[in-house]
Coordinates of C-alpha atoms in Angstrom, one line a residue:
Chain A
M289 CA 96.8 104.8 110.0
K290 CA 99.7 107.2 109.5
I291 CA 100.1 109.9 106.9
Q292 CA 103.4 111.7 106.4
N293 CA 104.9 113.7 103.6
Y294 CA 108.2 112.3 102.4
R295 CA 109.7 115.8 102.6
Q296 CA 109.2 115.8 106.4
V297 CA 110.7 112.4 106.9
A298 CA 114.4 112.3 108.0
G299 CA 116.7 111.0 105.3
A300 CA 119.8 108.9 105.4
E301 CA 122.6 108.8 102.8
A302 CA 122.4 105.5 101.0
A303 CA 125.2 106.4 98.6
P304 CA 127.0 109.6 97.6
G305 CA 124.3 112.0 96.4
V306 CA 121.5 109.5 97.3
I307 CA 119.1 110.1 100.2
M308 CA 116.7 107.4 101.4
R309 CA 113.6 108.3 103.4
V310 CA 111.5 105.4 104.9
V311 CA 107.9 106.6 104.6
A312 CA 105.8 103.5 105.4
G313 CA 106.8 100.3 107.1
P314 CA 107.4 98.6 110.4
A315 CA 107.7 101.8 112.4
E316 CA 104.1 102.5 111.3
G317 CA 103.0 98.9 112.1
A318 CA 103.1 97.5 108.6
P319 CA 103.8 93.7 108.9
T320 CA 104.9 92.7 105.4
F321 CA 106.9 95.4 103.4
V322 CA 108.4 98.8 103.6
M323 CA 108.2 101.8 101.3
R324 CA 111.1 104.2 100.8
V325 CA 111.6 107.3 98.7
F326 CA 115.0 107.7 97.1
E327 CA 116.2 111.1 95.9
I328 CA 119.2 110.8 93.6
E329 CA 121.2 113.9 92.4
P330 CA 122.2 114.2 88.8
G331 CA 125.2 112.0 88.0
C332 CA 124.8 109.9 91.1
A333 CA 123.5 106.4 91.6
T334 CA 122.6 103.7 94.0
T335 CA 125.1 101.0 94.5
H336 CA 125.2 98.2 91.9
H337 CA 124.2 95.2 93.9
T338 CA 122.0 92.1 94.2
H339 CA 120.0 90.6 97.1
P340 CA 117.6 87.7 97.5
W341 CA 114.4 89.9 97.7
E342 CA 112.6 91.9 95.0
H343 CA 112.2 95.6 94.5
E344 CA 109.2 97.3 93.1
V345 CA 110.1 100.8 92.0
F346 CA 108.1 103.7 90.7
V347 CA 109.7 106.8 89.1
F348 CA 107.6 109.8 90.2
E349 CA 110.1 112.6 89.1
G350 CA 113.0 112.9 86.7
R351 CA 114.8 110.7 84.2
G352 CA 117.4 108.1 84.8
T353 CA 119.0 104.8 83.8
I354 CA 118.7 101.4 85.3
V355 CA 122.0 99.5 85.1
S356 CA 122.1 95.7 85.4
G357 CA 125.5 94.1 84.7
D358 CA 126.4 95.3 81.2
T359 CA 122.8 96.3 80.3
E360 CA 121.4 99.9 80.6
K361 CA 117.8 100.9 80.1
P362 CA 116.3 104.4 80.3
L363 CA 113.8 105.4 83.0
K364 CA 111.3 108.2 83.0
E365 CA 108.5 109.5 85.2
G366 CA 105.6 107.0 85.4
D367 CA 107.8 103.9 84.9
A368 CA 107.4 101.0 87.2
V369 CA 110.3 98.6 87.6
T370 CA 110.1 95.0 89.0
V371 CA 113.6 93.9 90.0
L372 CA 113.5 90.2 90.8
P373 CA 115.5 88.5 93.6
G374 CA 119.1 88.0 92.5
E375 CA 119.0 90.6 89.6
Q376 CA 121.9 93.1 89.7
H377 CA 120.7 96.7 89.6
S378 CA 121.7 100.3 90.1
F379 CA 119.6 103.4 89.6
L380 CA 121.5 106.2 88.0
N381 CA 120.3 109.8 87.6
S382 CA 121.3 110.5 84.0
G383 CA 119.1 113.5 83.7
K384 CA 119.5 117.2 84.6
G385 CA 117.0 117.4 87.5
M386 CA 116.5 115.3 90.6
L387 CA 115.5 111.6 90.1
R388 CA 112.9 110.6 92.7
V389 CA 111.6 107.1 93.0
I390 CA 109.5 104.9 95.3
C391 CA 111.2 101.6 96.2
V392 CA 109.3 98.9 98.1
V393 CA 111.0 95.9 99.6
P394 CA 109.7 93.0 101.7
L395 CA 110.5 92.9 105.4
V396 CA 113.0 90.2 106.4
D397 CA 112.5 88.9 110.0
G398 CA 110.1 91.9 110.5
K399 CA 112.8 94.4 109.6
M400 CA 113.9 96.4 106.6
P401 CA 116.7 94.3 105.1
G402 CA 120.2 95.7 104.8
M403 CA 120.8 97.7 101.6
F404 CA 124.1 96.3 100.7
A405 CA 123.8 92.6 100.6
N406 CA 126.2 91.1 98.0
D407 CA 127.7 94.4 96.9
Chain B
M73 CA 113.5 92.8 85.3
K74 CA 110.6 94.5 83.7
I75 CA 110.0 98.2 83.1
Q76 CA 106.6 99.5 82.1
N77 CA 105.0 102.9 82.2
Y78 CA 101.7 102.9 84.0
R79 CA 100.1 104.8 81.1
Q80 CA 100.7 101.8 78.9
V81 CA 99.3 99.2 81.4
A82 CA 95.6 98.2 80.8
G83 CA 93.3 99.4 83.5
A84 CA 90.2 98.0 85.2
E85 CA 87.4 100.0 86.8
A86 CA 87.8 99.5 90.6
A87 CA 84.8 101.8 91.4
P88 CA 82.9 104.5 89.4
G89 CA 85.6 107.0 88.2
V90 CA 88.4 104.9 89.6
I91 CA 90.9 103.0 87.3
M92 CA 93.4 100.5 88.7
R93 CA 96.5 99.5 86.8
V94 CA 98.7 96.7 88.1
V95 CA 102.2 97.8 87.3
A96 CA 104.5 95.4 89.3
G97 CA 103.6 92.0 90.9
P98 CA 103.2 88.3 90.3
A99 CA 102.8 88.7 86.5
E100 CA 106.4 90.1 86.5
G101 CA 107.6 87.3 88.9
A102 CA 107.5 89.3 92.2
P103 CA 107.0 86.8 95.0
T104 CA 105.8 89.0 97.9
F105 CA 103.7 92.0 97.0
V106 CA 102.0 93.9 94.2
M107 CA 102.1 97.6 93.2
R108 CA 99.1 99.2 91.6
V109 CA 98.4 102.8 90.3
F110 CA 94.9 104.2 91.1
E111 CA 93.6 107.1 89.0
I112 CA 90.6 108.7 90.7
E113 CA 88.5 111.3 89.0
P114 CA 87.4 114.5 90.9
G115 CA 84.5 113.7 93.2
C116 CA 85.0 109.9 93.0
A117 CA 86.4 107.5 95.6
T118 CA 87.5 104.0 96.2
T119 CA 85.1 101.9 98.2
H120 CA 85.0 102.4 102.0
H121 CA 86.2 99.0 103.2
T122 CA 88.5 97.0 105.4
H123 CA 90.6 93.9 104.9
P124 CA 93.2 91.9 106.9
W125 CA 96.2 93.1 105.0
E126 CA 98.0 96.5 104.9
H127 CA 98.2 99.2 102.3
E128 CA 101.1 101.4 101.7
V129 CA 100.1 104.3 99.5
F130 CA 102.0 107.2 97.9
V131 CA 100.2 110.2 96.4
F132 CA 102.2 111.3 93.3
E133 CA 99.6 113.7 91.8
G134 CA 96.6 115.7 93.0
R135 CA 94.8 116.3 96.3
G136 CA 92.3 114.2 98.1
T137 CA 90.9 113.0 101.4
I138 CA 91.3 109.7 103.2
V139 CA 88.1 108.7 104.9
S140 CA 88.2 106.1 107.8
G141 CA 84.8 105.6 109.5
D142 CA 83.8 109.1 110.6
T143 CA 87.3 110.6 110.3
E144 CA 88.6 112.5 107.3
K145 CA 92.2 113.7 106.7
P146 CA 93.6 115.7 103.8
L147 CA 96.0 114.2 101.3
K148 CA 98.4 115.9 98.9
E149 CA 101.2 115.1 96.6
G150 CA 104.1 113.5 98.4
D151 CA 102.1 112.0 101.2
A152 CA 102.7 108.4 102.2
V153 CA 99.9 106.6 104.0
T154 CA 100.2 103.4 106.0
V155 CA 96.8 101.7 106.3
L156 CA 97.0 98.9 108.9
P157 CA 95.2 95.5 108.6
G158 CA 91.6 96.0 109.7
E159 CA 91.5 99.8 109.3
Q160 CA 88.5 101.2 107.3
H161 CA 89.6 103.4 104.5
S162 CA 88.4 105.1 101.3
F163 CA 90.5 107.4 99.1
L164 CA 88.4 110.4 97.8
N165 CA 89.4 112.8 95.1
S166 CA 88.4 116.1 96.8
G167 CA 90.5 118.2 94.4
K168 CA 89.9 119.6 90.9
G169 CA 92.4 117.6 89.0
M170 CA 93.1 113.8 88.9
L171 CA 94.2 112.1 92.0
R172 CA 96.9 109.5 91.3
V173 CA 98.3 107.2 93.9
I174 CA 100.5 104.1 94.2
C175 CA 99.0 101.4 96.4
V176 CA 101.0 98.4 97.4
V177 CA 99.4 95.3 99.0
P178 CA 100.9 91.9 100.0
L179 CA 100.2 88.8 97.9
V180 CA 97.8 86.3 99.5
D181 CA 98.5 82.7 98.4
G182 CA 100.7 84.2 95.7
K183 CA 98.0 86.3 94.2
M184 CA 96.7 89.9 94.5
P185 CA 93.9 89.7 97.1
G186 CA 90.4 90.7 96.1
M187 CA 89.7 94.4 96.5
F188 CA 86.4 94.2 98.2
A189 CA 86.8 92.0 101.3
N190 CA 84.5 93.1 104.0
D191 CA 82.9 95.9 102.0

């Protein structure tokens, strides 16, 4: 069992103005999936991409927009998003404060899959 | 893609004073894992149990205690917890307000596994 606050976990830049912190996953011994926290600055977004695995996302702070192709839908605190394999998606901070979300993905061959498949 | 706020998802009593809401998973088409929100009233706790799959948990509101056998560790907002397969665990609300956590588990045979294996 491992407990760590996301604020103490080293982050990596996933896109301009987007920091990803891996908070639970294979480094902690989890065999199936990996949980990350994304912190997105106002006006910034994750890349618009697709991949063959699902996302399960939970917005725990802020407001934003999920973009999928030509479609945009609003996001707010408490929203859960299921992104199915193959669905295009980008998370945009369209609010004034930080947008913070949990994003869980399955492991592929025991590792966190690359972020930018089929950009 | 499906977006739903956890407050609008029907809940089920997982233990006295503990409501579980399934916010992303097989009902939305996700093939690998399922995300639930647990709302735990002050003084209440999930059952102390083990099972052969992992939990990945994120505390997004409140304070609590994770109990594992004779061990207790504090939990606060922003903490991520990896519970490995076979580790005993119970989430206790030891604070004054509600304790709200995300808990992700893998699907077993395409379904959310029972909650109370090896109680």
